[in-house]
Amino acid sequence: AEGLNLCTSGSATSCEECLLIHPKCAWCSKEEFGSTKSITSRCDFLQNLIANGCAGAIENPSSSISVVKNVPLSSKGSGQTHLDVTQITPQKVALDLRPGDRTSFRVQVRQVEDYPVDLYYLMDLSLSMNDDLDNIRNLGTKLAEEMRKLTSNFRLGFGSFVDKNISPFSYTAPRYQNNPCIGYKLFPSCVPSFGFRHLLSLTDKVDRFNEEVQKQKVSRNRDAPEGGFDAILQAAVCKEKIGWRKEASHLLVFTTDDVPHIALDGKLGGLVQPHDGQCHLNEANEYSASSQLDYPSLALLGEKLAENNIHLIFAVTKSHYVLYKNFTALIPGTTVEILHKDSKNIIELIVKAYNSIRSKVELTVWDSPEDIGLTFTATCQDGLSYPGLRKCGDLKIGDTVSFEVAVEARSCPSEDTSQAFTIKPAGFRDTLEVVVTYNCLCGCSGRAAPASGKCSGNGTYTCGLCQCHAGYLGARCECEEGASGDTHHAMCREAEGKPLCSGRGECSCNQCLCYESEFGNIYGPFCECDDFSCARYKGILCSGHGECHCGECKCHAGYIGDNCNCSTETDSCVSSDGQMCSGRGTCVCGKCQCTEPGAFGETCEKCPTCPGVCSTKRDCIECKLFNSGRLADNQTCQKHCKDEIINTVDVLETDDPNAILCAYPVNDCVMKFTYLELASGKSNLTVLKEPACSSAPSAVTIVLAVIGSVVLIGIILLGLWKLLVTIHDRREFDRFQSERSRARYEMASNPLYRKPISTHNVEFTFNKLNRSYNGTVD
C-alpha cells in the first residue's frame, strides 16, 4: 500500500489487536513469515500480505448482513386484516459487524391508503375556554364527516383537564371547594378544579361524543398555566382505558389557550416526586396522582408518545403559537396549529394537521447501542439522495420513500454478545428490528496450541506467534527470567514503569529487537527513538522544512517551531502597496495576523470597514474600466486588482446592507460604486456606467430669482414700516383722546384769556376818634 500504512504503524501484537486498527487490516497467521524483528509486519493490508507470501493463511473477516423478515409493503389499510398492514420493509435484519467496517441496508416506508384513525380530543376546561366549549358541542358529527373523507375507519374519544387541585395552582380554601367561581362576577358558577378526566373511550359512535361534550362545564384555576401535560401523558400511557388500537394511526388533539406547567413547577405545591410515566386513572377515570407527582418533563412526554405511536397536535391560540412551536422541536412527531379563540376552526385545523402528518415520514431509532454508529441517507419523491437526512416531506398517500442506513461498530464489546435496536417511522406501529453481532475474533485463535514445541514448550502458539507462560521471554519463549522475575524485563525498560522496549520492540533475552516500520527507522537501546514520530503540519512531517531526530524536529534555516511550520521570512506578508500586512496586522510565521477590526485576506488587504478602502477600489476601477489612474499600467493593474470582479450597471442598487457605497469626483461629476467582499476572498464591485452629473443652472433663472427675491424683500419691509407707523399713530390718537377727556374747562370759554382788572380784598382794623372800624378799602 502506498502512503500512510495504519496497519503496520499500529504495533499490533495479536490478531485481534490487528483487526481493531482498521477494517482494511489483515493478519498473517503463517508460522514462517518475516523475521523476528518484524512482528508488526504480520498486520498489514491484504495485498501486502499476499505479496509477501502469506496467501492462504490470512485472517481478514468482514461485516455481513442478512434479511431475516421481509414482508412486502401494503397498498391499503382498511380493505384487509388490519394486523397484516405493512408500512415498512424489511421488518428484521441481522448484522455481523467488524469494528470500523461499515455496512448498509435499505429501508422502504409507505403511508398506505385508507388507514384506520383513532382521534382523542383533549380539551382545556379552564374558565377562559367557556366560549370554545359552546362551539364544539356538535363537533363529533362534523368531524366524523370530514375524517371519513380520508379514512373509512374512524374513531373518536374525549377527555378534559384543568390543573392540579392544590395550592397555588387552584383555589383550595373551603369556600371554593364546590364552586371556585364564588365572588367572580363575570362567571359566578363553575365546577371544582381537576387534573385530568377521561370522559369517552375511542368509539365510532360520534353521537356519544356530542353527548359527553354537552354535559361538560368549565372550572377555574388560580394561575395562568394549565396542567395539560399531565393529561397528555395519561392519554398516551392509559392505552386500555383510552382504547388505542394497535392497527390504527393515533392522533391526540390538545386544545388550550394558555401555557402549560412543566417538570419542576410542582415544587411550588410541594410535589418533589418526578413523574413515573405510568397510568394513574382510577375507577372514575380521573387522574389519581395529580396531587402526588410532579408535572412530566418534555423528554418523558416525547418518550411515551413515541412509545405508543401517538401524533400530538397542539391546537393553541395565536399568542402562544411560538412557545408550542418550540415544543415540537423537542417532541418528535408533533405538530402545532393556530386555534381561533372560540375554536370555530377546530375541524379545519384537525384535517390540516392530519394531512400534514400523513405527508411526511421520519425515522427514529430506539435503544441504539453506544458503540454503534448510524448514518442515514434519504431518497424522497424527487429521486434525489439527501445524506444525513432521515425524513421526507411533501408526500401523498401511497407514496413510497426509501432510506439507506449505514451501520458501523466502533469497538468490540467486553463480552461476546449480540445487541439489538429498533428503527421505526415516527407515529407508526411498524418497526424494523436490527440484531447486531460482533466479528471481533480471528479464526486462528480457535486453533491455539498450549505448551507448543514451537514455543519451546513454554507458551501457547496462536496465529503465528508465541504467548509465553509466566517466567519465560523471547520470540520462542526461549529465555527464562531470573530469580527476581524481572531481570530480563529490567534490561529492556528505559525506566521503571515504562513498557518493554517502549512498546515498539520485543525483549529477547535482555535485548530489545526493534520492530520494522515502513515509515522509517525505529532505533535506540530501548527502541525509544524513530525518525517519523515528530510533529506534523497538514500531514507532512516537520512541515517538510526539517528533519526528525528521535521525536524532535530539527528545522532547516529560515524555519522555527515544534513542527518547523513557522517561517521567519516576511516577503509573503508584504501587500501590493508595499506595506507589511497592508498596515493592518503583523507578520507571524510568514502569514499576516490582522489586528485591524474587519480586516482579512492573505495580507489583510480586505477591510470593508476601514477608512481609505474606497480609494483603493477606485484605483482598480479606473485602471480596469478606463485604463487611467495611478495603476494604469496593465501589469500593475492585474497584479493589484486580481481579486476584483467589476460589473457596470445603469442604476446603482444600494439596498444591500453588506455592500459599501463609495463615490469620487470626475470632471465636476460624481462616480459612484458599491463593493461587497465575497466568501471566496474576491471583491464584487458594481459601478455606474457613467458618472452622475448635475445640470448647470440657467442664467435667466438666476437673474429672475435675484430680482424676485429683492422685490419680495422690499414688499416685506414696506409692509413692516406701514405696520409700525399705523401702530404709532393709533397710540398718539389714543393719548390725545385721553387728555381731552380729562380737561375741566367749558368748551365756550378761552382758557388763555384773562381780564385786565384784578380785584383784591384787604381786611383791616383802625381807630378814629376813639372809634373802631372794620372795613374794606378799594
Tab-separated table of C-alpha atoms in Angstrom, residues 361-551:
chain	number	residue	atom	x	y	z
A	361	VAL	CA	-42.086	10.255	7.145
A	362	GLU	CA	-39.327	10.485	9.749
A	363	LEU	CA	-37.295	7.544	11.042
A	364	THR	CA	-36.496	7.269	14.743
A	365	VAL	CA	-34.014	4.934	16.460
A	366	TRP	CA	-34.736	3.139	19.716
A	367	ASP	CA	-32.219	1.506	22.083
A	368	SER	CA	-29.213	2.116	19.861
A	369	PRO	CA	-26.011	0.660	21.449
A	370	GLU	CA	-23.390	3.246	22.347
A	371	ASP	CA	-20.698	1.599	20.237
A	372	ILE	CA	-22.838	1.549	17.087
A	373	GLY	CA	-22.723	4.461	14.628
A	374	LEU	CA	-25.726	5.069	12.343
A	375	THR	CA	-25.847	7.241	9.230
A	376	PHE	CA	-28.997	7.845	7.199
A	377	THR	CA	-29.435	8.880	3.572
A	378	ALA	CA	-32.982	9.704	2.476
A	379	THR	CA	-34.281	9.219	-1.061
A	380	CYS	CA	-37.544	11.150	-1.329
A	381	GLN	CA	-40.126	11.551	-4.086
A	382	ASP	CA	-37.845	13.747	-6.187
A	383	GLY	CA	-35.461	10.813	-6.584
A	384	LEU	CA	-32.529	12.737	-5.072
A	385	SER	CA	-30.399	11.450	-2.223
A	386	TYR	CA	-30.007	13.560	0.922
A	387	PRO	CA	-27.065	12.368	3.068
A	388	GLY	CA	-27.557	12.817	6.802
A	389	LEU	CA	-31.333	13.210	6.444
A	390	ARG	CA	-33.742	10.718	7.966
A	391	LYS	CA	-37.070	12.274	6.908
A	392	CYS	CA	-39.032	13.120	3.757
A	393	GLY	CA	-41.873	15.611	3.308
A	394	ASP	CA	-44.461	16.721	0.736
A	395	LEU	CA	-45.677	13.151	0.305
A	396	LYS	CA	-49.023	11.931	-0.957
A	397	ILE	CA	-50.914	8.976	0.447
A	398	GLY	CA	-49.480	5.850	-1.145
A	399	ASP	CA	-46.057	7.333	-1.914
A	400	THR	CA	-43.027	5.198	-1.077
A	401	VAL	CA	-39.745	6.621	0.192
A	402	SER	CA	-36.514	4.811	0.979
A	403	PHE	CA	-33.649	5.315	3.389
A	404	GLU	CA	-30.164	3.860	3.216
A	405	VAL	CA	-28.965	3.031	6.731
A	406	ALA	CA	-25.200	2.672	7.189
A	407	VAL	CA	-24.139	0.846	10.384
A	408	GLU	CA	-20.651	0.791	11.869
A	409	ALA	CA	-19.338	-0.810	15.052
A	410	ARG	CA	-16.827	1.486	16.736
A	411	SER	CA	-15.402	-1.168	19.054
A	412	CYS	CA	-15.889	-4.682	20.347
A	413	PRO	CA	-17.963	-5.336	23.465
A	414	SER	CA	-16.184	-6.705	26.510
A	415	GLU	CA	-18.220	-9.884	26.217
A	416	ASP	CA	-19.076	-11.838	23.109
A	417	THR	CA	-22.732	-10.942	22.932
A	418	SER	CA	-25.350	-9.690	20.493
A	419	GLN	CA	-27.275	-6.465	20.748
A	420	ALA	CA	-30.419	-5.134	19.102
A	421	PHE	CA	-32.032	-1.811	18.288
A	422	THR	CA	-35.201	-0.704	16.539
A	423	ILE	CA	-35.861	1.655	13.637
A	424	LYS	CA	-39.417	2.930	13.294
A	425	PRO	CA	-41.133	5.791	11.491
A	426	ALA	CA	-42.418	8.377	13.992
A	427	GLY	CA	-46.071	7.678	14.805
A	428	PHE	CA	-46.129	4.283	13.043
A	429	ARG	CA	-46.696	0.950	14.779
A	430	ASP	CA	-44.479	-0.755	12.187
A	431	THR	CA	-40.858	-1.327	13.209
A	432	LEU	CA	-37.625	-2.705	11.834
A	433	GLU	CA	-35.661	-4.827	14.308
A	434	VAL	CA	-31.881	-4.829	13.800
A	435	VAL	CA	-29.866	-7.571	15.556
A	436	VAL	CA	-26.112	-6.954	15.774
A	437	THR	CA	-23.343	-9.459	16.438
A	438	TYR	CA	-19.663	-8.538	16.520
A	439	ASN	CA	-16.998	-10.183	14.352
A	440	CYS	CA	-14.045	-9.491	16.625
A	441	LEU	CA	-12.289	-12.860	16.883
A	442	CYS	CA	-9.814	-14.426	14.482
A	443	GLY	CA	-10.384	-17.957	13.281
A	444	CYS	CA	-6.814	-18.923	14.084
A	445	SER	CA	-7.388	-18.094	17.767
A	446	GLY	CA	-9.609	-21.142	17.974
A	447	ARG	CA	-6.684	-23.316	16.868
A	448	ALA	CA	-4.308	-22.248	19.629
A	449	ALA	CA	-1.793	-24.902	20.777
A	450	PRO	CA	-0.895	-24.785	24.510
A	451	ALA	CA	2.656	-25.765	25.558
A	452	SER	CA	3.599	-25.881	21.889
A	453	GLY	CA	7.008	-27.074	20.815
A	454	LYS	CA	7.126	-24.026	18.544
A	455	CYS	CA	7.241	-22.009	21.746
A	456	SER	CA	9.910	-24.180	23.405
A	457	GLY	CA	7.131	-25.836	25.392
A	458	ASN	CA	6.876	-22.637	27.451
A	459	GLY	CA	3.949	-20.914	25.763
A	460	THR	CA	0.829	-21.145	23.617
A	461	TYR	CA	1.218	-20.963	19.871
A	462	THR	CA	-1.626	-18.942	18.296
A	463	CYS	CA	-1.975	-17.180	14.968
A	464	GLY	CA	1.754	-17.493	14.163
A	465	LEU	CA	3.029	-16.103	17.495
A	466	CYS	CA	4.019	-17.432	20.874
A	467	GLN	CA	2.276	-16.239	24.032
A	468	CYS	CA	4.810	-17.163	26.707
A	469	HIS	CA	3.974	-18.556	30.093
A	470	ALA	CA	4.912	-16.565	33.194
A	471	GLY	CA	8.669	-16.554	33.706
A	472	TYR	CA	9.593	-17.008	30.049
A	473	LEU	CA	10.572	-14.475	27.403
A	474	GLY	CA	11.659	-14.322	23.795
A	475	ALA	CA	10.061	-14.750	20.381
A	476	ARG	CA	10.008	-18.516	21.001
A	477	CYS	CA	9.778	-18.284	24.816
A	478	GLU	CA	13.348	-19.486	24.859
A	479	CYS	CA	14.559	-17.230	27.691
A	480	GLU	CA	13.809	-17.806	31.355
A	481	GLU	CA	13.520	-14.987	33.826
A	482	GLY	CA	15.884	-14.793	36.792
A	483	ALA	CA	15.012	-15.433	40.425
A	484	SER	CA	13.614	-11.942	40.793
A	485	GLY	CA	11.382	-12.481	37.820
A	486	ASP	CA	12.195	-9.023	36.457
A	487	THR	CA	15.822	-9.344	35.376
A	488	HIS	CA	15.207	-9.687	31.665
A	489	HIS	CA	12.409	-7.127	31.688
A	490	ALA	CA	14.508	-4.570	33.549
A	491	MET	CA	17.174	-4.731	30.877
A	492	CYS	CA	14.577	-3.867	28.211
A	493	ARG	CA	12.881	-0.960	30.028
A	494	GLU	CA	14.052	2.608	29.730
A	495	ALA	CA	12.832	3.273	33.256
A	496	GLU	CA	10.735	1.519	35.852
A	497	GLY	CA	7.102	1.547	34.831
A	498	LYS	CA	7.897	2.051	31.157
A	499	PRO	CA	6.716	-0.560	28.624
A	500	LEU	CA	9.125	-3.151	27.320
A	501	CYS	CA	11.226	-1.749	24.502
A	502	SER	CA	8.964	1.342	24.569
A	503	GLY	CA	6.189	-0.842	23.180
A	504	ARG	CA	7.921	-0.812	19.795
A	505	GLY	CA	10.101	-3.872	20.008
A	506	GLU	CA	10.445	-7.265	21.568
A	507	CYS	CA	12.633	-8.087	24.547
A	508	SER	CA	14.539	-11.167	23.582
A	509	CYS	CA	16.988	-12.346	26.164
A	510	ASN	CA	17.960	-8.997	27.712
A	511	GLN	CA	17.979	-7.091	24.418
A	512	CYS	CA	15.410	-5.035	22.538
A	513	LEU	CA	14.768	-6.053	18.966
A	514	CYS	CA	13.021	-3.061	17.411
A	515	TYR	CA	10.146	-3.588	15.046
A	516	GLU	CA	10.488	-2.683	11.424
A	517	SER	CA	8.306	0.088	10.077
A	518	GLU	CA	7.743	1.262	6.547
A	519	PHE	CA	7.570	4.819	7.849
A	520	GLY	CA	11.219	4.862	8.813
A	521	ASN	CA	13.656	3.588	11.345
A	522	ILE	CA	12.960	2.679	14.965
A	523	TYR	CA	16.186	2.706	16.947
A	524	GLY	CA	17.767	3.183	20.332
A	525	PRO	CA	18.686	0.738	23.111
A	526	PHE	CA	15.051	0.722	24.205
A	527	CYS	CA	13.531	1.394	20.750
A	528	GLU	CA	12.698	4.817	22.129
A	529	CYS	CA	13.698	6.779	19.017
A	530	ASP	CA	12.480	6.962	15.447
A	531	ASP	CA	12.642	9.312	12.512
A	532	PHE	CA	8.923	9.549	11.756
A	533	SER	CA	7.071	10.401	15.005
A	534	CYS	CA	7.776	14.121	15.041
A	535	ALA	CA	5.131	16.823	14.892
A	536	ARG	CA	3.408	17.210	11.556
A	537	TYR	CA	1.741	20.086	9.817
A	538	LYS	CA	-1.069	19.252	7.389
A	539	GLY	CA	0.110	15.661	7.465
A	540	ILE	CA	3.677	16.498	6.466
A	541	LEU	CA	6.485	15.514	8.824
A	542	CYS	CA	8.186	18.609	10.260
A	543	SER	CA	6.193	20.572	7.636
A	544	GLY	CA	8.761	19.456	5.071
A	545	HIS	CA	11.157	22.072	6.489
A	546	GLY	CA	13.154	19.953	8.921
A	547	GLU	CA	14.470	16.523	9.862
A	548	CYS	CA	13.035	14.230	12.502
A	549	HIS	CA	15.533	13.029	15.109
A	550	CYS	CA	14.273	10.883	17.967
A	551	GLY	CA	10.852	12.522	18.074
